[in-house]
PDB file of N, CA and C in Angstrom:
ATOM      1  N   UNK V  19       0.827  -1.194   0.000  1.00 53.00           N
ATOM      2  CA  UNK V  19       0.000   0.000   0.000  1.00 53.00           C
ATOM      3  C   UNK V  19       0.867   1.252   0.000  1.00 53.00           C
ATOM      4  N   UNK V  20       0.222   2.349   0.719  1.00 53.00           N
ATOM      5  CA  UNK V  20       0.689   3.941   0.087  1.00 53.00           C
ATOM      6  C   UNK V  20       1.681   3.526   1.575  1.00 53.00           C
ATOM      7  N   UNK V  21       2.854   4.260   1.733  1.00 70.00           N
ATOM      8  CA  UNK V  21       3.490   4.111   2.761  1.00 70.00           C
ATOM      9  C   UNK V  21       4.055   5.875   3.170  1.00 70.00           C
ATOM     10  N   UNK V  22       3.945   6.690   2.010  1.00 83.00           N
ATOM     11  CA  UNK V  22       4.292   8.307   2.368  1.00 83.00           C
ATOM     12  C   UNK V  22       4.257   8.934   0.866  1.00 83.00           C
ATOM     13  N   UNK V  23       4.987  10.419   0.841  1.00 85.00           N
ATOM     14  CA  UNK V  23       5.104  10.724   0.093  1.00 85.00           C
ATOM     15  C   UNK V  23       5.403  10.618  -1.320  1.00 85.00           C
ATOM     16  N   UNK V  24       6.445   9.987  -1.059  1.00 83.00           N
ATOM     17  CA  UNK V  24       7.372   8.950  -2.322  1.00 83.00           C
ATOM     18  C   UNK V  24       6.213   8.211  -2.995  1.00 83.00           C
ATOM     19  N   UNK V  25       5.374   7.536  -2.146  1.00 79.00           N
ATOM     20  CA  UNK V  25       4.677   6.246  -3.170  1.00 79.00           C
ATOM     21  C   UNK V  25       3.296   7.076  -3.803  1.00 79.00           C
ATOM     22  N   UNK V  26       2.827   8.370  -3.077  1.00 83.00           N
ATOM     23  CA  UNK V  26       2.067   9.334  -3.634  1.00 83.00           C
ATOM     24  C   UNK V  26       2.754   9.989  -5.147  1.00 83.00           C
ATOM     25  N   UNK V  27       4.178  10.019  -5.099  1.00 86.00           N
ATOM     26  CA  UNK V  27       4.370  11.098  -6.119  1.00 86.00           C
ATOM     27  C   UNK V  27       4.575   9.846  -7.414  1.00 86.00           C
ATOM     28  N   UNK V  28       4.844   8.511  -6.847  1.00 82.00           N
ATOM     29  CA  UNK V  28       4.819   7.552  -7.844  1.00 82.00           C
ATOM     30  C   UNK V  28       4.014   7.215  -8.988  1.00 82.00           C
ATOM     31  N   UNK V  29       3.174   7.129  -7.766  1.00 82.00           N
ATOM     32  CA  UNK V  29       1.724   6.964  -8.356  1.00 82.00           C
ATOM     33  C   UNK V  29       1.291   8.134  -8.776  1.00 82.00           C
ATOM     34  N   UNK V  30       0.900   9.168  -8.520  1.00 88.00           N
ATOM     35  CA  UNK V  30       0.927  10.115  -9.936  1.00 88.00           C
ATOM     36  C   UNK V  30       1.370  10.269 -11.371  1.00 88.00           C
ATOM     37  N   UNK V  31       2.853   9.748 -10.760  1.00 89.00           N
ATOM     38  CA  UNK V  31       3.964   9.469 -12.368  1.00 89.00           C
ATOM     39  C   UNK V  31       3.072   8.380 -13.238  1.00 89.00           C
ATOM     40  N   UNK V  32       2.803   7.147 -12.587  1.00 87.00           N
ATOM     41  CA  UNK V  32       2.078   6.342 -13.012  1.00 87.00           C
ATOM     42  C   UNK V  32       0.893   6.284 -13.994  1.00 87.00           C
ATOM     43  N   UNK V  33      -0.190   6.885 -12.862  1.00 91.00           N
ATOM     44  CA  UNK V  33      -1.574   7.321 -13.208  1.00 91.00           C
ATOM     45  C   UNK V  33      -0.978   8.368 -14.761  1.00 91.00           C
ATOM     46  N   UNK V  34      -0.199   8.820 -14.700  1.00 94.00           N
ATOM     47  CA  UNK V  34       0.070  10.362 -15.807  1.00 94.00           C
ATOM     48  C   UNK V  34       0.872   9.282 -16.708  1.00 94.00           C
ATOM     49  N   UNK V  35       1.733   8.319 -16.790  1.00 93.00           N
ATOM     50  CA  UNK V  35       1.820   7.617 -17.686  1.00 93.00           C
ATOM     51  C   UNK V  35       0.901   6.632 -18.290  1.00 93.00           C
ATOM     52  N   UNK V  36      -0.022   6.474 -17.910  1.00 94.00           N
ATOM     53  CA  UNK V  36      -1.345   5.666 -18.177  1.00 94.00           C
ATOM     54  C   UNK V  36      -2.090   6.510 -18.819  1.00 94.00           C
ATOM     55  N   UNK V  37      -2.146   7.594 -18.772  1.00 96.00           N
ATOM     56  CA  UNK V  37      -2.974   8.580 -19.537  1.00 96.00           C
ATOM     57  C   UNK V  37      -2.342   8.953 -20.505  1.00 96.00           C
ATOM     58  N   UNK V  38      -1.094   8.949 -20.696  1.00 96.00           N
ATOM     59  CA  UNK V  38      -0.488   9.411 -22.033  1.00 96.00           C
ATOM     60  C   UNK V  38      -1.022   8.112 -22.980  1.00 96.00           C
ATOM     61  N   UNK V  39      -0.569   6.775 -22.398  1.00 96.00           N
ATOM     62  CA  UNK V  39      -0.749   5.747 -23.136  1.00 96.00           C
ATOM     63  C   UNK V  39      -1.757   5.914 -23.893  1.00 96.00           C
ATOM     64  N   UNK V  40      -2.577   5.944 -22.811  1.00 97.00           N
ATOM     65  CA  UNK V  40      -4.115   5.690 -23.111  1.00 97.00           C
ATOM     66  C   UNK V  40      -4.716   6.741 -24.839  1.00 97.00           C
ATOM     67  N   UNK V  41      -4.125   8.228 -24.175  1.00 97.00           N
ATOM     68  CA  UNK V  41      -4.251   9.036 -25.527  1.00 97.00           C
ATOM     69  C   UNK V  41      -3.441   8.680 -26.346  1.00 97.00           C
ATOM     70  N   UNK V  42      -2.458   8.325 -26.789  1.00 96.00           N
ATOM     71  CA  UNK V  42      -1.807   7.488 -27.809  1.00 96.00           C
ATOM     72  C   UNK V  42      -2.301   6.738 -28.595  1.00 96.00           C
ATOM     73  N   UNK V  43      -2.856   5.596 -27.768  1.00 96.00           N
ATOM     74  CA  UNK V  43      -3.645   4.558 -28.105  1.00 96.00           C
ATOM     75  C   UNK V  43      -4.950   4.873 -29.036  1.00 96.00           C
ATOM     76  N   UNK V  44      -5.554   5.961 -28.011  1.00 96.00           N
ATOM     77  CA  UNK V  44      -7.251   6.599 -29.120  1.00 96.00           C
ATOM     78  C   UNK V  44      -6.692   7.152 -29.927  1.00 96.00           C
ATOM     79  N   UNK V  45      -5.458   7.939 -30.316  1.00 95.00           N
ATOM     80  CA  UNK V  45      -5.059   8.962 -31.769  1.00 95.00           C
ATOM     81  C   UNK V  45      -4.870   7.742 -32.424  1.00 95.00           C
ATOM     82  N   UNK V  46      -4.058   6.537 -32.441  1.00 94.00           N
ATOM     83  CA  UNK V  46      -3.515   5.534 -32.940  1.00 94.00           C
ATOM     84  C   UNK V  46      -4.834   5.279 -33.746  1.00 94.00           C
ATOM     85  N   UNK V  47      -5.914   4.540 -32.848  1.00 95.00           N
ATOM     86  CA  UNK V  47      -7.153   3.850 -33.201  1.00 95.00           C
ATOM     87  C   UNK V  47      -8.102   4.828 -34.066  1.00 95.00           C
ATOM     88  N   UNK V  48      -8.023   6.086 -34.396  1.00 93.00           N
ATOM     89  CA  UNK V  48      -8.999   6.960 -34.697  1.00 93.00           C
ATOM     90  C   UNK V  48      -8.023   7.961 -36.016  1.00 93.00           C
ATOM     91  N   UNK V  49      -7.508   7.306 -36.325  1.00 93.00           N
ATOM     92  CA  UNK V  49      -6.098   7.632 -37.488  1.00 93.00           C
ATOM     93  C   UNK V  49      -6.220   6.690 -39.015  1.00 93.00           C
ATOM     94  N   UNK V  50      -6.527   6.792 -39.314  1.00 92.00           N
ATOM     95  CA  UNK V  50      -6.349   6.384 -40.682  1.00 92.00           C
ATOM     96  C   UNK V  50      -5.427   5.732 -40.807  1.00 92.00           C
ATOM     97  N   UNK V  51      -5.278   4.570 -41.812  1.00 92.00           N
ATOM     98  CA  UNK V  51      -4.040   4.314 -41.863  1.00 92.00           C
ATOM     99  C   UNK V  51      -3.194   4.977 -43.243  1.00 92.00           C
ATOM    100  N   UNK V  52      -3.741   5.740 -44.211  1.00 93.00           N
ATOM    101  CA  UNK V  52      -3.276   6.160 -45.080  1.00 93.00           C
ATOM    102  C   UNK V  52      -2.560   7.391 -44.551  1.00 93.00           C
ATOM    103  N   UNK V  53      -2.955   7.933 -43.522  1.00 92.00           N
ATOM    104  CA  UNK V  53      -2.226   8.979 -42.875  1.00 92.00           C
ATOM    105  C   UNK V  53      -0.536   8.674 -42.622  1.00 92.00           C
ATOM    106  N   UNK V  54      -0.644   7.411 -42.069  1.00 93.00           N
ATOM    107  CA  UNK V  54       0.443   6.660 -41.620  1.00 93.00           C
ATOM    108  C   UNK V  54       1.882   6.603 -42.852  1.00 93.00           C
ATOM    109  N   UNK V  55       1.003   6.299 -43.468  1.00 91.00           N
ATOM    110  CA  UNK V  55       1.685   6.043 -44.998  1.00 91.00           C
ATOM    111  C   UNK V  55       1.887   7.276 -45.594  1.00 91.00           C
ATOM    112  N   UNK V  56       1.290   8.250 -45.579  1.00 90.00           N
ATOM    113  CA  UNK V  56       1.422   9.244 -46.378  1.00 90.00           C
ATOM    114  C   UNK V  56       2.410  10.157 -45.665  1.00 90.00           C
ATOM    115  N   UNK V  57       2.564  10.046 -43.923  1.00 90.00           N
ATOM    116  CA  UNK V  57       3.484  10.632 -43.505  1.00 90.00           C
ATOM    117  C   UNK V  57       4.915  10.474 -43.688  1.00 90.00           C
ATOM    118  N   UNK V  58       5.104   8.949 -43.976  1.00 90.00           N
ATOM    119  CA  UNK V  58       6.218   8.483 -44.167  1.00 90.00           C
ATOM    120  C   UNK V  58       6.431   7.113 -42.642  1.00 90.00           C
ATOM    121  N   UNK V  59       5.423   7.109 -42.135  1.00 92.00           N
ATOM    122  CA  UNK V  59       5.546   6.321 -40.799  1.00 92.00           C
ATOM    123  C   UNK V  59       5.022   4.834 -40.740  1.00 92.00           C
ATOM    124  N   UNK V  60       6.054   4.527 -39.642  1.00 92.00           N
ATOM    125  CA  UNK V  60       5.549   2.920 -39.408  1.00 92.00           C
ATOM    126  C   UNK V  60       4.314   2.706 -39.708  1.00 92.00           C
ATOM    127  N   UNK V  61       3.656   1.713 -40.151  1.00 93.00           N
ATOM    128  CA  UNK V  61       2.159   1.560 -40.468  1.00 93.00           C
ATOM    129  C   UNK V  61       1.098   1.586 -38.945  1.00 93.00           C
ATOM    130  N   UNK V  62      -0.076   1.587 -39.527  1.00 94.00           N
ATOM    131  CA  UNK V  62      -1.209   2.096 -38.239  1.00 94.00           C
ATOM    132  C   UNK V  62      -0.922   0.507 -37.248  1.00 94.00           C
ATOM    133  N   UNK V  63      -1.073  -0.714 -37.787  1.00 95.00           N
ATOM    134  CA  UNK V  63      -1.098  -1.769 -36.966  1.00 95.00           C
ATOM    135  C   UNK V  63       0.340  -2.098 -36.143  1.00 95.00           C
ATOM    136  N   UNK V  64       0.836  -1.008 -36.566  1.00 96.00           N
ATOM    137  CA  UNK V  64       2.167  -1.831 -35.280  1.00 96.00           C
ATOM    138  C   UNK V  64       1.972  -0.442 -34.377  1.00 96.00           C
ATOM    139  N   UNK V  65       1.531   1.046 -34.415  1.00 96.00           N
ATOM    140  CA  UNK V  65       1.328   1.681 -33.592  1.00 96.00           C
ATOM    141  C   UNK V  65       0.511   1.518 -32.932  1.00 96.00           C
ATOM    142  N   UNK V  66      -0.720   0.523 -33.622  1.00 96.00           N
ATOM    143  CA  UNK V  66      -1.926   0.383 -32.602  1.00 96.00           C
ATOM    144  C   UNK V  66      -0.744  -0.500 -31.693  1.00 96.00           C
ATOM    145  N   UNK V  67      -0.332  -1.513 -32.115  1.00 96.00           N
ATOM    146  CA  UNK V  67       0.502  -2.829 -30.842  1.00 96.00           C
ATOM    147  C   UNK V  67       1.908  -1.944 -30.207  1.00 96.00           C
ATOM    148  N   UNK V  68       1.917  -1.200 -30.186  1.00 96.00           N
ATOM    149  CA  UNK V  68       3.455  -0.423 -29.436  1.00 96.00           C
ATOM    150  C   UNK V  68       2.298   0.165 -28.644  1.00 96.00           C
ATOM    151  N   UNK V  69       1.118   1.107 -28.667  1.00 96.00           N
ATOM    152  CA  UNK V  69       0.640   1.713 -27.722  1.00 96.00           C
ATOM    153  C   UNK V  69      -0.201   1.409 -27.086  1.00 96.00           C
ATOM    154  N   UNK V  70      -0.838  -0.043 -27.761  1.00 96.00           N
ATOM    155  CA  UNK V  70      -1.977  -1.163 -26.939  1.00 96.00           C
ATOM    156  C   UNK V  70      -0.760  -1.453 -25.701  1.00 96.00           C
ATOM    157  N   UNK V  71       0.425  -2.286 -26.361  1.00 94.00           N
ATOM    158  CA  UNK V  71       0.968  -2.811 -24.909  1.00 94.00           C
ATOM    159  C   UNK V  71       1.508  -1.847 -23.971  1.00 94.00           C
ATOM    160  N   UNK V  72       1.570  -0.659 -24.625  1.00 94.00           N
ATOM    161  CA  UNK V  72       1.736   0.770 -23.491  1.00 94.00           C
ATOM    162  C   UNK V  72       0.910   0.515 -22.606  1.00 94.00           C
ATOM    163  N   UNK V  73      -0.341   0.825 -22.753  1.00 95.00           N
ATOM    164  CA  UNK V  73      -1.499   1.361 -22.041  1.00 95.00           C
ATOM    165  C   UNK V  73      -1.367  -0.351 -21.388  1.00 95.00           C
ATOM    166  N   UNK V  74      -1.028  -1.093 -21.339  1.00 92.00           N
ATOM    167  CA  UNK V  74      -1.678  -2.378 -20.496  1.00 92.00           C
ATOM    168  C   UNK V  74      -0.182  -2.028 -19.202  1.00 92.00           C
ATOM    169  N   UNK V  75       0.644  -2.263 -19.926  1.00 91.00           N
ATOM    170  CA  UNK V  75       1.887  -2.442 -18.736  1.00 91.00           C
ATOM    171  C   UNK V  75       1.887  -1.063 -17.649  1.00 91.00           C
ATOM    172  N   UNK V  76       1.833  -0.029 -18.431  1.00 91.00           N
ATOM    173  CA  UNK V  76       1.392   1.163 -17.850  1.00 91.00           C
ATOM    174  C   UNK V  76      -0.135   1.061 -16.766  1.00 91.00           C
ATOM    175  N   UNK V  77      -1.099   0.473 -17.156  1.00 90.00           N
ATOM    176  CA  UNK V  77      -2.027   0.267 -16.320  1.00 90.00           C
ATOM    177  C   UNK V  77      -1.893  -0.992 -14.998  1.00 90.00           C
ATOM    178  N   UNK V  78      -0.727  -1.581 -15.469  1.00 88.00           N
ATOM    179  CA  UNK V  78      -0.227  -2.776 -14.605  1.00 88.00           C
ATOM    180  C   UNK V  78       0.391  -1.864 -13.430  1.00 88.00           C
ATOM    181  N   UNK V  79       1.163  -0.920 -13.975  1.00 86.00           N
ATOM    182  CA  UNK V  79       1.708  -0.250 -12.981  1.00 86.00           C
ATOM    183  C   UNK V  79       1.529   0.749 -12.132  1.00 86.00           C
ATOM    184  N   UNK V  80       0.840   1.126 -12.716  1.00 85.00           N
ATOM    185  CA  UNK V  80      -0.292   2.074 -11.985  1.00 85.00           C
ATOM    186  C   UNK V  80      -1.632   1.109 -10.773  1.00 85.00           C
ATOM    187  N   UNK V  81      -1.667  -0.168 -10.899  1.00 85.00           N
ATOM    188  CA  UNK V  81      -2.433  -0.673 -10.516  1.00 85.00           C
ATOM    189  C   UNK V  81      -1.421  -1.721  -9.373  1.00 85.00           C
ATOM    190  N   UNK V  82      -0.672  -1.566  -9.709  1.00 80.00           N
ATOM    191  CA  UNK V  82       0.603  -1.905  -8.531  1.00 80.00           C
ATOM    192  C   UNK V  82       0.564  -0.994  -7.318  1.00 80.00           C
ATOM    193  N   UNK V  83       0.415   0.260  -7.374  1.00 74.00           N
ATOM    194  CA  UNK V  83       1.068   1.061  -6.450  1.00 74.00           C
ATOM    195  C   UNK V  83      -0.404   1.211  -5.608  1.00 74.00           C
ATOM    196  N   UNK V  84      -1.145   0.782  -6.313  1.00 71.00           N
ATOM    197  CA  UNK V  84      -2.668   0.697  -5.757  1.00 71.00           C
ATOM    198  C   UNK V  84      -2.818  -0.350  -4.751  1.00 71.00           C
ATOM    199  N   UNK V  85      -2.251  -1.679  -4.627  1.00 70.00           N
ATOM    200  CA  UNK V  85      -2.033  -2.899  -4.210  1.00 70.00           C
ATOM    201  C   UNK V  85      -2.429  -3.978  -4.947  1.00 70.00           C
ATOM    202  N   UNK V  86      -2.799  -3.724  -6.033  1.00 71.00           N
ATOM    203  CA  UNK V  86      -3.581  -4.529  -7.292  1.00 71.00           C
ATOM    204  C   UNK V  86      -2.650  -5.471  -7.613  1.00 71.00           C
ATOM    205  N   UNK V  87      -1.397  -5.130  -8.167  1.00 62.00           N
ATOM    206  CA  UNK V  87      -0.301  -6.174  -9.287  1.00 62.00           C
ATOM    207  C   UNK V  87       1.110  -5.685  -8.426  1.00 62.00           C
ATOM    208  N   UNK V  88       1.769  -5.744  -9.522  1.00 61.00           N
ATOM    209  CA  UNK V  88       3.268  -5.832  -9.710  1.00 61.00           C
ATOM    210  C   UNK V  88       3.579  -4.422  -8.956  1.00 61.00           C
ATOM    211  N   UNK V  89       4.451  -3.825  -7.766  1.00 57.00           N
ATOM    212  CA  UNK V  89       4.298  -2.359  -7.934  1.00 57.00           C
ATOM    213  C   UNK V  89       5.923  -2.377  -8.195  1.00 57.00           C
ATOM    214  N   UNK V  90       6.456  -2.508  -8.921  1.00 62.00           N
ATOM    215  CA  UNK V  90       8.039  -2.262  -9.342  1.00 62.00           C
ATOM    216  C   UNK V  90       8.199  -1.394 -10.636  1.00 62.00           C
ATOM    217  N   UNK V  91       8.540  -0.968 -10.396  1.00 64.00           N
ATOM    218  CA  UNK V  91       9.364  -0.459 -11.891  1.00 64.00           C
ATOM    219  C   UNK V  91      10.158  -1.675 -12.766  1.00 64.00           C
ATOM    220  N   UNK V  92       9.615  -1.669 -13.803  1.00 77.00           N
ATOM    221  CA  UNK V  92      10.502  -2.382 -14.705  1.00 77.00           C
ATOM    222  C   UNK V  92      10.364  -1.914 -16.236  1.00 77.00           C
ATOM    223  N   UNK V  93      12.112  -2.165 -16.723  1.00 86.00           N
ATOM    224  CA  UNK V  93      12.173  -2.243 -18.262  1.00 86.00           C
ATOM    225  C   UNK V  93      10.827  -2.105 -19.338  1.00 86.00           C
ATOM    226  N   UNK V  94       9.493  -2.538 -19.013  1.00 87.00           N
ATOM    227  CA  UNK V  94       8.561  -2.529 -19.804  1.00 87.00           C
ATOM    228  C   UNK V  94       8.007  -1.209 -19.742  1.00 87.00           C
ATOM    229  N   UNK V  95       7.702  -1.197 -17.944  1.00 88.00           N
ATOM    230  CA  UNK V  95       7.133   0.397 -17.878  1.00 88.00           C
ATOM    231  C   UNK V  95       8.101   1.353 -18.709  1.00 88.00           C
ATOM    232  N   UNK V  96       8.914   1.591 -18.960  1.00 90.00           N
ATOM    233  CA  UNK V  96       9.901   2.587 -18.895  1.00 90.00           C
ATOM    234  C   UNK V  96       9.718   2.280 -20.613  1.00 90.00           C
ATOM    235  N   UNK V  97      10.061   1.262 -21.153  1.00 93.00           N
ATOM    236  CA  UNK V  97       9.913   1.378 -22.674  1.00 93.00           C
ATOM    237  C   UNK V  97       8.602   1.506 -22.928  1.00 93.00           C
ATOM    238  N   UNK V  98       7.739   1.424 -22.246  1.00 93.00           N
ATOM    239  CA  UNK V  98       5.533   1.910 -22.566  1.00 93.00           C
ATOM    240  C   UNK V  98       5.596   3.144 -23.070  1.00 93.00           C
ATOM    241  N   UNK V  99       6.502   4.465 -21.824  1.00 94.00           N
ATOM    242  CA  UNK V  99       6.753   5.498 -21.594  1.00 94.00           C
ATOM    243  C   UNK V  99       6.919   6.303 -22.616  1.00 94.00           C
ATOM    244  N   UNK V 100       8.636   5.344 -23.079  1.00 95.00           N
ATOM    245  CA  UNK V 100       8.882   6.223 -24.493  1.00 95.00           C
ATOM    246  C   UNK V 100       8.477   5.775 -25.797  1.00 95.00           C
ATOM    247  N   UNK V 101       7.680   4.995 -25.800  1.00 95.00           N
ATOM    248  CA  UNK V 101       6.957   4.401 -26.519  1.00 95.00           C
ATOM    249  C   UNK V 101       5.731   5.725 -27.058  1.00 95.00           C
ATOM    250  N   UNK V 102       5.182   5.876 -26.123  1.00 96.00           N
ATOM    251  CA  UNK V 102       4.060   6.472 -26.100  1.00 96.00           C
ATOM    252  C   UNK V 102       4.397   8.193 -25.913  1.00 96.00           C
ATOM    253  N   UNK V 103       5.592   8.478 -26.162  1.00 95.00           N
ATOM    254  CA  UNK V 103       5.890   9.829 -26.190  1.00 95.00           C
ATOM    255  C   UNK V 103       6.698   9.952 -27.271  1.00 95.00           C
ATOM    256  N   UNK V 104       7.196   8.788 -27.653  1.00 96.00           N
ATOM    257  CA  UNK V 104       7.794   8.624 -29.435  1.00 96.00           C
ATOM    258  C   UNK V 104       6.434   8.937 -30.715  1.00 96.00           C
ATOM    259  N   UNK V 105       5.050   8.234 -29.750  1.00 95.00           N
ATOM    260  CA  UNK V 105       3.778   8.510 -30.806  1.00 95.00           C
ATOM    261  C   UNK V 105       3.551   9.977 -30.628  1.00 95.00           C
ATOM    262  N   UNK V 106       3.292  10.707 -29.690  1.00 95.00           N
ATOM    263  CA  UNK V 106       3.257  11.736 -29.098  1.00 95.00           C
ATOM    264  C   UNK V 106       3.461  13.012 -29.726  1.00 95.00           C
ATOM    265  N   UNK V 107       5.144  12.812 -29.710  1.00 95.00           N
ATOM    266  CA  UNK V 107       5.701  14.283 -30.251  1.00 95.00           C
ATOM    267  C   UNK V 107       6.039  13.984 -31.441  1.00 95.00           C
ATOM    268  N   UNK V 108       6.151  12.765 -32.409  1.00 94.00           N
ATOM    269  CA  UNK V 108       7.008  12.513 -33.569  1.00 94.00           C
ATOM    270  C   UNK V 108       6.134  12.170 -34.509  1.00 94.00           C
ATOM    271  N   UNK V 109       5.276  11.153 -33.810  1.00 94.00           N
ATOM    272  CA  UNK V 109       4.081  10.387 -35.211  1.00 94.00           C
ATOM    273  C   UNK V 109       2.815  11.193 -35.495  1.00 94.00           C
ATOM    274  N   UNK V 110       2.229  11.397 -33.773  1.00 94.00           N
ATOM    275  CA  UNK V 110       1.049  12.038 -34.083  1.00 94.00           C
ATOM    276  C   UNK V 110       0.877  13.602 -34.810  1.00 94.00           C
ATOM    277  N   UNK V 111       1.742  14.248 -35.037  1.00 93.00           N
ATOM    278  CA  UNK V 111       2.092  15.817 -35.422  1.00 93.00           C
ATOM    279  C   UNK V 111       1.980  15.119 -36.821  1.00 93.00           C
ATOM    280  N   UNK V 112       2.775  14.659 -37.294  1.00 92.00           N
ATOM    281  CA  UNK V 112       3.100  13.794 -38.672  1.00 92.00           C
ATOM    282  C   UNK V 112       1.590  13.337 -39.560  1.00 92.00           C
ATOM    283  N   UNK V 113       1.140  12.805 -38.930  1.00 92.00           N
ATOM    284  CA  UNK V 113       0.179  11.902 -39.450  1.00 92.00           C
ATOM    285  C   UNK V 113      -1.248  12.991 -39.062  1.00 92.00           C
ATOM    286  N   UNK V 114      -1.197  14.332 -38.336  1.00 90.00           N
ATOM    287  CA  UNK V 114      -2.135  15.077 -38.137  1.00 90.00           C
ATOM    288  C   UNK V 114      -2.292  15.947 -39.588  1.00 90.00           C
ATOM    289  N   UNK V 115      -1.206  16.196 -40.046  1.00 86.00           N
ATOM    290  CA  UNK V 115      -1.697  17.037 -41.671  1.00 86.00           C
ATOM    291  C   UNK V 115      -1.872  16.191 -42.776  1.00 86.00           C
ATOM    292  N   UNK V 116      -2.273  14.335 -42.597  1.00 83.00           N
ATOM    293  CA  UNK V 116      -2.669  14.427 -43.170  1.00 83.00           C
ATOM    294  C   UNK V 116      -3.737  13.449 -42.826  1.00 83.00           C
ATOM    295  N   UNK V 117      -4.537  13.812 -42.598  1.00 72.00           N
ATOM    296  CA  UNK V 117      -5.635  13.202 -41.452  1.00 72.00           C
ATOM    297  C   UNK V 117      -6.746  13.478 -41.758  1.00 72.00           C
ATOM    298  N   UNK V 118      -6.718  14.547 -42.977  1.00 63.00           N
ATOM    299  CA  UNK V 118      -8.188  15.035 -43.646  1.00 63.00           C
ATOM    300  C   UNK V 118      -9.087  15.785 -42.465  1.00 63.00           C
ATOM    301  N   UNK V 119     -10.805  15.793 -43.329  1.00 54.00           N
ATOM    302  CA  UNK V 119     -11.386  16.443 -42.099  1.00 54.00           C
ATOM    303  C   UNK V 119     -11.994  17.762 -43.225  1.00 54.00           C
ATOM    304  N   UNK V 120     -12.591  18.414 -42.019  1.00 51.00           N
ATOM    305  CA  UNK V 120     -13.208  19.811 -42.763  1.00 51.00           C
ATOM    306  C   UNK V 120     -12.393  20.929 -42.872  1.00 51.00           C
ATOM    307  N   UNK V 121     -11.367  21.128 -43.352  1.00 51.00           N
ATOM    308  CA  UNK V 121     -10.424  22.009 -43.711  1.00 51.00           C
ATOM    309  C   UNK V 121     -10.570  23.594 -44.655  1.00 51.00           C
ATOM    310  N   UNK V 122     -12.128  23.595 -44.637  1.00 50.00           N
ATOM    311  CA  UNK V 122     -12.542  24.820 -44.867  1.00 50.00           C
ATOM    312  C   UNK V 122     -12.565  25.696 -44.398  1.00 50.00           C
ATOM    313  N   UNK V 123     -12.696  25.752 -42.663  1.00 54.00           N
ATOM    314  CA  UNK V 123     -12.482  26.622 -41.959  1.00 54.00           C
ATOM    315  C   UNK V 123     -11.382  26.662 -41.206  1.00 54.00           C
ATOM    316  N   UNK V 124     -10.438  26.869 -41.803  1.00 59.00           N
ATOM    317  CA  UNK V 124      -8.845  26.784 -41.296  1.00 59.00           C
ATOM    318  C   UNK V 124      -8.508  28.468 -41.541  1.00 59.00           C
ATOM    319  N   UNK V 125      -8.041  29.249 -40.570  1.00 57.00           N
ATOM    320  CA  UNK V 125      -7.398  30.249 -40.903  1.00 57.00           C
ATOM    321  C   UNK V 125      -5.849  30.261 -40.306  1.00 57.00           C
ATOM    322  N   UNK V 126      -4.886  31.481 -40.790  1.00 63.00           N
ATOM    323  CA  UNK V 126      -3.134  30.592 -40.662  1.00 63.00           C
ATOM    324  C   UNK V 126      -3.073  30.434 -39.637  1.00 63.00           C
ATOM    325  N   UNK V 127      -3.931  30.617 -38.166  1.00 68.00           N
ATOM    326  CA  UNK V 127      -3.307  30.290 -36.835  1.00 68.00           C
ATOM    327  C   UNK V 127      -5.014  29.142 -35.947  1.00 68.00           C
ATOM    328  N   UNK V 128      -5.199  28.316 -37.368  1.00 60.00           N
ATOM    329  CA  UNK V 128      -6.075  26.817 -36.679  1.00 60.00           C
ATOM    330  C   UNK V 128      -7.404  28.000 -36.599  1.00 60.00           C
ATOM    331  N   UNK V 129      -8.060  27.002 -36.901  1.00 58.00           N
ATOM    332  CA  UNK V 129      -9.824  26.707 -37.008  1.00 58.00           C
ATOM    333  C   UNK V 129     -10.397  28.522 -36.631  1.00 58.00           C
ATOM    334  N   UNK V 130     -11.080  28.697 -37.223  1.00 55.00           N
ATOM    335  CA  UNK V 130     -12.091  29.909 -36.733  1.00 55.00           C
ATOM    336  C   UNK V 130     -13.452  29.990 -37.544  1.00 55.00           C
TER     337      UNK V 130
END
């Protein structure tokens, strides 16, 4: 269980890596896969499986510090992490211009 501060600020880290996953995972699933392709990027089915097994190990660990599972840090959590911040800042920007959509009301600084 919670034992002080430390396992509070853990579990935050946690819970906040579970949520990145998690949004990873819905841009992944709600992405086209021609986007993927047209960006120049790994295809949609191996980002769906890099950020599906994010969001599980990440929820493992987050569910550790709870008293649920595993509460350790390990190698998986930590590659979920940059896993899911590799989709983040590199793929999802990428694969957002070309993602289609109603692009009529675009003015040069987004939607109005």
């Amino acid at each position: 269980m919670l034992y002080g501060v430390l396992d509070l600020i853990f579990l935050g880290l946690a819970i906040a890596a579970f949520g990145m996953s998690v949004w990873a995972l819905i841009h992944a699933v709600r992405t086209p896969a021609r986007a993927f392709q047209s960006a120049g990027k790994l295809n949609k089915n191996l980002w769906m499986l890099f950020t599906g097994l994010a969001t599980i190990f990440t929820l493992a660990s987050a569910a550790g510090y709870m008293g649920i599972g595993l509460n350790m840090l390990n190698i998986f959590t930590i590659a979920s992490v940059i896993a899911s911040g590799i989709y983040l800042a590199d793929v999802k920007p990428a694969v957002n211009e070309y993602k289609g959509g109603s692009g009529g009301n675009q003015g040069p600084y987004g939607p109005w």
